[in-house]
Coordinates of C-alpha atoms in Angstrom, one line a residue:
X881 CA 70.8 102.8 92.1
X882 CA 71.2 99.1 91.7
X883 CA 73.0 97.5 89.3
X884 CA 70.7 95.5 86.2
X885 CA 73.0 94.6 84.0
X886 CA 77.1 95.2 82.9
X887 CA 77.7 94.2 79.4
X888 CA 81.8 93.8 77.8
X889 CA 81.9 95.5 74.4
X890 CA 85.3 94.8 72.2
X891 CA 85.8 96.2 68.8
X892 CA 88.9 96.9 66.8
X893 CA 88.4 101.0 65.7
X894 CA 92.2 101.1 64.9
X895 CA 92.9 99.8 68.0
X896 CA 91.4 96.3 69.7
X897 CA 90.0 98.4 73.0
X898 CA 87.4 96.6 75.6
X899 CA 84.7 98.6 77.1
X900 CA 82.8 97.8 80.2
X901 CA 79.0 99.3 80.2
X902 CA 77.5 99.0 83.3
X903 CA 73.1 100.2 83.5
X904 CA 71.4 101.1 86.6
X905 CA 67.7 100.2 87.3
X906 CA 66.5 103.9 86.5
X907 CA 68.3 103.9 83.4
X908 CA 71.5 105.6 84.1
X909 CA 74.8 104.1 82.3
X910 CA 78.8 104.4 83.3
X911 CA 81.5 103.1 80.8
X912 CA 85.0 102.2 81.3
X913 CA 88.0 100.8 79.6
X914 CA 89.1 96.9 80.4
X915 CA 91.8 97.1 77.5
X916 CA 95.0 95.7 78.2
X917 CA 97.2 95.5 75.3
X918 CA 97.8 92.2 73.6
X919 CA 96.2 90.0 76.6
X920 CA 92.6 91.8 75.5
X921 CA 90.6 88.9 75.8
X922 CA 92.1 87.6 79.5
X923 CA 90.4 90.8 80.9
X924 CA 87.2 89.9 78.8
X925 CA 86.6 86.7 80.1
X926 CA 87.4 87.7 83.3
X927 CA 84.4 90.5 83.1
X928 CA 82.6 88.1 81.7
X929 CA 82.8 85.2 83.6
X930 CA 83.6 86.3 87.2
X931 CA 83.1 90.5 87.8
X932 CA 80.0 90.9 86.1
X933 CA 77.4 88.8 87.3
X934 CA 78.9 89.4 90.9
X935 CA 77.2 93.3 90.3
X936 CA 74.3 92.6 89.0
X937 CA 71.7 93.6 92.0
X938 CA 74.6 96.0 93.8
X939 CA 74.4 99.5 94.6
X940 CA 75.9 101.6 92.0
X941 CA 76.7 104.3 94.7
X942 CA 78.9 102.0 96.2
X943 CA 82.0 102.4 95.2
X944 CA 84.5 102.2 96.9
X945 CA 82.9 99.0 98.8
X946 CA 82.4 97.8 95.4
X947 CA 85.8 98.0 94.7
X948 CA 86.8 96.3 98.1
X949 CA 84.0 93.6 97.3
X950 CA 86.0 92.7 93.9
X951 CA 90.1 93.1 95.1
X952 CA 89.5 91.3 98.4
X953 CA 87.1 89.3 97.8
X954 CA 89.4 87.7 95.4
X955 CA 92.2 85.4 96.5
X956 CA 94.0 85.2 93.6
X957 CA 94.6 89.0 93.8
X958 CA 96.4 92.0 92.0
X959 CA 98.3 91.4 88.3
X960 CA 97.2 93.4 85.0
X961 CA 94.3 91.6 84.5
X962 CA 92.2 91.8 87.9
X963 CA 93.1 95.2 88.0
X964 CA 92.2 96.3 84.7
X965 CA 89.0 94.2 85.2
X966 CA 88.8 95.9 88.3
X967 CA 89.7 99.5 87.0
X968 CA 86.8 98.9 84.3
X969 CA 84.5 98.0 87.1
X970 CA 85.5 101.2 88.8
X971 CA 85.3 104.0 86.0
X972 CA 82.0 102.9 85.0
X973 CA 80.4 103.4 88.5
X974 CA 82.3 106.4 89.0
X975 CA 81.0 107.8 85.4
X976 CA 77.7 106.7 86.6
X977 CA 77.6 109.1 90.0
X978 CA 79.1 112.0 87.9
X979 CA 75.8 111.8 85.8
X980 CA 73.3 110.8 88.9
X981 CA 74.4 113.9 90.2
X982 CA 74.3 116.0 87.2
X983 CA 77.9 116.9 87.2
X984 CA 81.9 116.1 85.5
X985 CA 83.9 113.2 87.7
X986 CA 86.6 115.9 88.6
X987 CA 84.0 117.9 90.7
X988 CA 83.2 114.6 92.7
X989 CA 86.9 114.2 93.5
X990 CA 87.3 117.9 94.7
X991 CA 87.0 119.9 92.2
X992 CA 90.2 121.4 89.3
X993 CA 93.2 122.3 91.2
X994 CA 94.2 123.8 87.4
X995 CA 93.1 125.1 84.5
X996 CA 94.0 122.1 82.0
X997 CA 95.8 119.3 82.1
X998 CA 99.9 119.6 80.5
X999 CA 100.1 116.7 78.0
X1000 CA 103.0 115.7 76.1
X1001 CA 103.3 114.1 72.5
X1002 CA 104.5 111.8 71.0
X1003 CA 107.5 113.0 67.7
X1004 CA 109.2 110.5 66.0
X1005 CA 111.4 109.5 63.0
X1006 CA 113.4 107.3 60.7
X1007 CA 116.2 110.0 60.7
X1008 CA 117.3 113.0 63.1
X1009 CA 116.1 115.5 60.3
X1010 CA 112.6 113.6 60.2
X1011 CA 112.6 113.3 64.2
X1012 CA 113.0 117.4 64.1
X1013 CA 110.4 117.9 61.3
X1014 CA 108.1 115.8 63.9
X1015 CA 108.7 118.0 66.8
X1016 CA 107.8 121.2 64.6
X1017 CA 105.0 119.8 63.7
X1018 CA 104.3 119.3 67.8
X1019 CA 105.2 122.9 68.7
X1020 CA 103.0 124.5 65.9
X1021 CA 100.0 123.1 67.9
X1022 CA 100.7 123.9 70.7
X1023 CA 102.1 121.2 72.8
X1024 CA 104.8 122.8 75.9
X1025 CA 106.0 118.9 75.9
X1026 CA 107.4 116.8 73.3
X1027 CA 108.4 112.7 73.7
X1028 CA 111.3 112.1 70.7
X1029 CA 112.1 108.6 69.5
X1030 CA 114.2 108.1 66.4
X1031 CA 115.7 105.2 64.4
X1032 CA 118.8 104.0 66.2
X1033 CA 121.4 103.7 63.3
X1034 CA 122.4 99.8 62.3
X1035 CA 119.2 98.4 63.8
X1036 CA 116.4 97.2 61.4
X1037 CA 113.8 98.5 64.1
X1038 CA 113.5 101.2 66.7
X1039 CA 110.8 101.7 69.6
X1040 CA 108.3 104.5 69.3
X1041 CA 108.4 104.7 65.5
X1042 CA 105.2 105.2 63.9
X1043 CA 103.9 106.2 60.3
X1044 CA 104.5 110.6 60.5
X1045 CA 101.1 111.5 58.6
X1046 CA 99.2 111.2 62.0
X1047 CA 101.1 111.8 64.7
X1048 CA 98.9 109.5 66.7
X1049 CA 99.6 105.7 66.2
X1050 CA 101.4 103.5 68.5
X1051 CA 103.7 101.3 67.0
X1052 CA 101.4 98.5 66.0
X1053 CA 101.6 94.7 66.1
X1054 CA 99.8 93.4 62.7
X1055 CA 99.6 89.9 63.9
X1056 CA 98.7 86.8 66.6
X1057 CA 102.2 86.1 66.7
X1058 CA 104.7 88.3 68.1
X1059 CA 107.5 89.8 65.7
X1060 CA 111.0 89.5 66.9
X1061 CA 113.1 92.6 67.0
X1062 CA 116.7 93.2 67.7
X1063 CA 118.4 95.4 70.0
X1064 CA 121.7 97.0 70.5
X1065 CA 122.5 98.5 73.8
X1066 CA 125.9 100.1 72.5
X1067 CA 124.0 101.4 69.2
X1068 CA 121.6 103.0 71.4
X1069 CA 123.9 104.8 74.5
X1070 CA 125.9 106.1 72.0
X1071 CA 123.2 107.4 69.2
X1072 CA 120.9 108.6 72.2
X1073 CA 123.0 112.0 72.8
X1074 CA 123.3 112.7 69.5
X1075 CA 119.5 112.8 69.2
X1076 CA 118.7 115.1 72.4
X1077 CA 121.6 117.3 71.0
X1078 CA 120.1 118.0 67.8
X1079 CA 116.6 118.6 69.5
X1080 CA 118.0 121.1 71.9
X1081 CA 120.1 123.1 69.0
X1082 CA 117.2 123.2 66.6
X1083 CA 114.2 124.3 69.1
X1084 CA 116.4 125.4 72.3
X1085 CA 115.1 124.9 75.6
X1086 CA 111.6 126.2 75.7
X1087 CA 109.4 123.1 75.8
X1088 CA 110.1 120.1 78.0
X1089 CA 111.9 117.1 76.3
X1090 CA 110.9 113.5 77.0
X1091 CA 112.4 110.1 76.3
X1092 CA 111.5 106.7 76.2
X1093 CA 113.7 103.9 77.0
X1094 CA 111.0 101.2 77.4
X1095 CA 113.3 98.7 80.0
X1096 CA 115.9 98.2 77.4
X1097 CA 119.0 98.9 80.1
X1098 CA 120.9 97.5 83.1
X1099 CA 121.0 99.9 86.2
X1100 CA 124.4 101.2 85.2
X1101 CA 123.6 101.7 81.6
X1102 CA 120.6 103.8 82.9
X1103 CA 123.3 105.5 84.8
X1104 CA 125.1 106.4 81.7
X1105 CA 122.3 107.5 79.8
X1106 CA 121.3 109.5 82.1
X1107 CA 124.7 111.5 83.0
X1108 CA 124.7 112.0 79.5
X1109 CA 121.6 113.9 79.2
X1110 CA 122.0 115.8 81.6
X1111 CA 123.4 118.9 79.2
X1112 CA 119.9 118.3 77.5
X1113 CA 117.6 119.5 80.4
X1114 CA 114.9 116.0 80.3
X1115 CA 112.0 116.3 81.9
X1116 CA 112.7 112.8 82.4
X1117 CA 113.6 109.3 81.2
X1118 CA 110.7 107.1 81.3
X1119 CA 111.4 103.0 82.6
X1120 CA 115.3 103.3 82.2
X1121 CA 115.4 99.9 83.3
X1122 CA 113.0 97.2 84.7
X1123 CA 111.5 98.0 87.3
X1124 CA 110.9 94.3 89.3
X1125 CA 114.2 95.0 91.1
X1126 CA 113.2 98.4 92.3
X1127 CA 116.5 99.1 94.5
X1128 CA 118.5 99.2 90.9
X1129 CA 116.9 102.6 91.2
X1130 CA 119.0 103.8 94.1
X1131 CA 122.1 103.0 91.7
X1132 CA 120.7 105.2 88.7
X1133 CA 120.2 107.7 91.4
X1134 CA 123.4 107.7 92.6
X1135 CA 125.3 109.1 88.9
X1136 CA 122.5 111.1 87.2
X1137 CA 120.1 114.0 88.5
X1138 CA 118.5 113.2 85.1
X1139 CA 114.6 112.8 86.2
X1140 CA 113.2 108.9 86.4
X1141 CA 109.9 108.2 85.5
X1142 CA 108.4 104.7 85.6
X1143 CA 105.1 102.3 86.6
X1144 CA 103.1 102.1 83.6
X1145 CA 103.3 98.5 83.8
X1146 CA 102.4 98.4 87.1
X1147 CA 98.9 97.3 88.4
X1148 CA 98.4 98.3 92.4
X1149 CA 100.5 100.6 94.8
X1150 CA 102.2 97.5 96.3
X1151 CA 104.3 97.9 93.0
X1152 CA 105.4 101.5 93.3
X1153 CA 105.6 101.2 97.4
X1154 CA 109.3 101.3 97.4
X1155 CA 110.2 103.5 94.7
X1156 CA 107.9 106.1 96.3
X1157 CA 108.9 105.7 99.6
X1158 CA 112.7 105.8 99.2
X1159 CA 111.9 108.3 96.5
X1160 CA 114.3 107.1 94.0
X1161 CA 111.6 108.0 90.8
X1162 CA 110.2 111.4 90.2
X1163 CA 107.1 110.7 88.0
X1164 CA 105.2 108.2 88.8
X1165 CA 103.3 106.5 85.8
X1166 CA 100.5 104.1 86.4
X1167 CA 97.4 104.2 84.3
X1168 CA 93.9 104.2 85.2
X1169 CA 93.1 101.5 83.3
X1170 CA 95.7 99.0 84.8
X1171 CA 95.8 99.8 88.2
X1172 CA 92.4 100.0 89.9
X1173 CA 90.5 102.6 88.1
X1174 CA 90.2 106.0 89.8
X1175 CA 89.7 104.9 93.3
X1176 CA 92.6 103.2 93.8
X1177 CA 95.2 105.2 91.2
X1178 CA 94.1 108.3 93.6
X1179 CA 95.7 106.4 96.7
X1180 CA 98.8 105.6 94.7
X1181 CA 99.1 109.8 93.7
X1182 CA 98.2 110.7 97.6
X1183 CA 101.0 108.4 98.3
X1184 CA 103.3 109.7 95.8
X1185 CA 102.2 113.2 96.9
X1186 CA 103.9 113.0 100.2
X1187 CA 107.4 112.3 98.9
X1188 CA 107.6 114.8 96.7
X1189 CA 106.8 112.3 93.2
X1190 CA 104.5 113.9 91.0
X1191 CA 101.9 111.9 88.8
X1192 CA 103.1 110.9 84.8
X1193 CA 100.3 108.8 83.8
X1194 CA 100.4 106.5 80.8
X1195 CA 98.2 107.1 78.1
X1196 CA 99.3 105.3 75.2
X1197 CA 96.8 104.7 72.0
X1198 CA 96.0 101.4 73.4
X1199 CA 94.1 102.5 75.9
X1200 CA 90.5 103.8 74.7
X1201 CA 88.9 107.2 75.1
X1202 CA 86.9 106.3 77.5
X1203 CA 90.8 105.6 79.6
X1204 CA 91.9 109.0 78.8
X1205 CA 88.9 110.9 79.9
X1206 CA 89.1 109.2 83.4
X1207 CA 92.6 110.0 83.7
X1208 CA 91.9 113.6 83.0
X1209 CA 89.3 113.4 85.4
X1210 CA 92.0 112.8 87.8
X1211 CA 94.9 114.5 86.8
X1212 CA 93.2 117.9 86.9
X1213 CA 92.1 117.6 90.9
X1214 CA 95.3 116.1 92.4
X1215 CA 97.7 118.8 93.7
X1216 CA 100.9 116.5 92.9
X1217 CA 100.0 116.8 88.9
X1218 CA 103.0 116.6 86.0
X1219 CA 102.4 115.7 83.0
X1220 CA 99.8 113.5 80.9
X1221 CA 100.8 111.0 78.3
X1222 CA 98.3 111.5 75.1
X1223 CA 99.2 109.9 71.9
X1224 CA 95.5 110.3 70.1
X1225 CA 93.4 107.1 68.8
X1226 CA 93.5 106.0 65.1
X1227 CA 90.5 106.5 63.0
X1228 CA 87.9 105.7 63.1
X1229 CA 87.8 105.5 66.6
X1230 CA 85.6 108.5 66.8
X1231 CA 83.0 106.6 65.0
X1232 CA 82.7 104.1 68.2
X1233 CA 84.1 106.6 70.7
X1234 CA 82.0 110.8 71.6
X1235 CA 84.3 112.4 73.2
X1236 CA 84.1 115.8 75.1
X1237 CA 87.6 116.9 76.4
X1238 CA 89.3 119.5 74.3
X1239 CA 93.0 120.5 73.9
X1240 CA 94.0 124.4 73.8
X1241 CA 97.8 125.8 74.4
X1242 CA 99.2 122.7 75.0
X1243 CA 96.6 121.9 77.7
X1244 CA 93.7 119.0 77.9
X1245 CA 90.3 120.1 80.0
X1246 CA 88.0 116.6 80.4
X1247 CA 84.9 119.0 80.0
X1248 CA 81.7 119.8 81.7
X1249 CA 79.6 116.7 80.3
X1250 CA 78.0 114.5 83.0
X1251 CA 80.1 112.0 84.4
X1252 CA 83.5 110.8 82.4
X1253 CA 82.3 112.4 79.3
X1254 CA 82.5 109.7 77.0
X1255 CA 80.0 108.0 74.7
X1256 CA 79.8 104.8 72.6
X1257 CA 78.6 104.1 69.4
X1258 CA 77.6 100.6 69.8
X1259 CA 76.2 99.8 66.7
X1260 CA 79.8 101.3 65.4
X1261 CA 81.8 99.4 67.8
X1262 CA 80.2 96.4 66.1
X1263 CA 81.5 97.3 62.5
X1264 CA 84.6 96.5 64.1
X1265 CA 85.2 93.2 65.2
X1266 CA 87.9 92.1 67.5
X1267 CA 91.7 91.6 65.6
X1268 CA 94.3 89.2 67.4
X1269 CA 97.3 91.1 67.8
X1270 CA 100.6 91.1 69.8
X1271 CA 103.4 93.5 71.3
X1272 CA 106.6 92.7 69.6
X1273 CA 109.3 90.9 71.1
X1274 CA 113.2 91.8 71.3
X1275 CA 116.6 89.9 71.2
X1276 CA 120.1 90.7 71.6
X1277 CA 122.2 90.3 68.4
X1278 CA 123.6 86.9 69.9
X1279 CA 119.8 85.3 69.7
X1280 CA 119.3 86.1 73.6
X1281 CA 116.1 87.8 75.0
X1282 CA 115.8 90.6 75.7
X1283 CA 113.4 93.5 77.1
X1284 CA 111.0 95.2 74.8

């Protein structure tokens, strides 16, 4: 099955979101996603100019060697945007063997260990009563796991805020330029609470709760957020704190048994090495998309796996169907499974995207189609041309930088 051609398709459905199509000499095809959020075209040119002429002439089967071939074979290795190229590179030959051999990816990687895949959503709102309206709105689907975000009071803008008729949008950058945000840390640790409080009173304890606090805290404000949680039952807090100095963890550790969850910024398992090991996270939460594809986020849950962290994936809007179907791929054969991250894709992304996974009491099944199960409209994908947009960026009230 040799390689004759891998072609880089961006369009802007909602979303900006970067596919990688990858055609075999007898005709067969295997798609995946090279989107990385507000750095879309870094990972384009580096398909474009570097991965894909290196496969044209390769064996398809090949995939782990293939994968080797393109990580080692560069010097200049890991960061988002190898990887992702990388990842890409990886889905699409691994969505290629599922249909060579006439069956879904997860059967190839050892068939379900479940019967659906527990995804959580994402409820949101300007006020605490909106924010509860939201999570109804969850629970009446379905969903056993609900994210909240709300407005912190006094501050102009909140993470995780997005319009409540869909549900499903990220919270969107409409520019080139970032916009600036400000951030209150004392707003936050003492609104935070409040918000969990009004969750648990309204809906009880029945569905896991989930919270976002997008690396906005020092190690000891984690700490304090988390002890005072812990009436709230999380499932966890997700990136309490950035992650590059990973030992901060061990302090977090040391005042809350509220669950940690972090890594969806990271790109390889040299990131997530430490906090594994030591096992100061729970949920581990690197995508498919930004850290090797399926061959290589499969080593990082196999590592996980034997300290006791279970898998948390990302899976924001930003990262295309074709992301989410791998992920469920994967999520549904390894034995070290939590939750799934699923926020939807704006419309009309199913116009460029033909999906086949299905959602059913609160669980996601990737399907039986061939391969990853995801199609693309090309023609449609071309209706939508590429938008330059950014991630926003936060300050302190002072002026000073800050962690968004």
């Amino acid at each position: 099955m040799k390689i004759v051609s891998a072609d880089v398709i961006v369009t802007c459905p909602g979303r900006n979101y970067v596919t990688l199509k990858i055609t075999t000499e007898d005709g067969i095809t295997g798609l995946g996603d090279a989107t990385l959020n507000g750095r879309e075209l870094s990972v384009v040119s580096y398909l474009r100019d570097h991965l894909c002429p290196m496969l044209i002439g390769r064996d398809a089967s090949r995939i782990g060697d293939t994968w080797q071939y393109l990580y080692r074979g560069a010097y200049w290795r890991r960061g988002p945007v190898t990887m992702t190229a990388i990842a890409a590179v990886d889905c699409a030959l691994w969505d290629i063997a599922g249909k060579a051999a006439g069956m879904p990816v997860y059967k190839l990687l050892g068939g379900q260990a479940r019967e659906g895949v527990t995804i959580y959503g994402h409820a949101n709102g300007q006020t605490i009563d909106e924010l509860l309206e939201d999570v109804q709105r969850f629970l009446d689907q379905g969903y056993r796991a609900v994210r909240v975000q709300a407005a912190v009071p006094g501050l102009e803008s909140t993470y995780g805020l997005h319009g409540s008729d869909t549900g499903k949008t990220y919270e969107p950058a409409d520019a080139a330029l970032p916009t600036e945000n400000v951030w209150d840390t004392s707003a936050y640790l003492d609104f935070a609470p409040k918000l969990m409080s009004a969750v648990r009173e309204q809906f009880g304890f029945g569905f896991q709760l989930l919270h976002d606090v997008h690396h906005r805290l020092s190690p000891l404000e984690a700490a304090q957020l988390g002890r005072s949680l812990e009436p709230y039952r999380m499932f966890w807090i997700e990136d309490p704190t950035p992650a590059e100095d990973q030992d901060s963890f061990r302090l977090i550790r040391q005042h809350t048994t509220t669950p940690l969850a972090v890594g969806e910024v990271f790109s390889s398992i040299f990131d997530c090495q430490h906090l594994i090991t030591n096992r100061l996270i729970d949920y581990i939460r690197t995508s498919v998309s930004h850290t090797g594809g399926i061959t290589h986020l499969r080593r990082v849950f196999d590592l996980a796996a034997l300290y006791g962290v279970r898998t948390g994936s990302h899976g924001a809007g930003d990262l295309s169907p074709v992301s989410f179907a791998s992920a469920l791929q994967l999520d549904l054969t390894v034995p070290n499974f939590g939750i799934q991250e699923y926020m939807g894709h704006l419309e009309p992304a199913s116009e460029v995207f033909k999906t086949n996974y299905t959602f059913a009491d609160g669980y996601m099944h990737p399907g039986e189609a061939p391969g990853l199960g995801v199609d693309i409209d090309e023609e449609a994908a071309a209706r939508y041309p590429y938008q330059p947009r950014s991630l926003p960026v936060n300050r302190l009230r002072d002026g000073t930088m800050h962690d968004w």
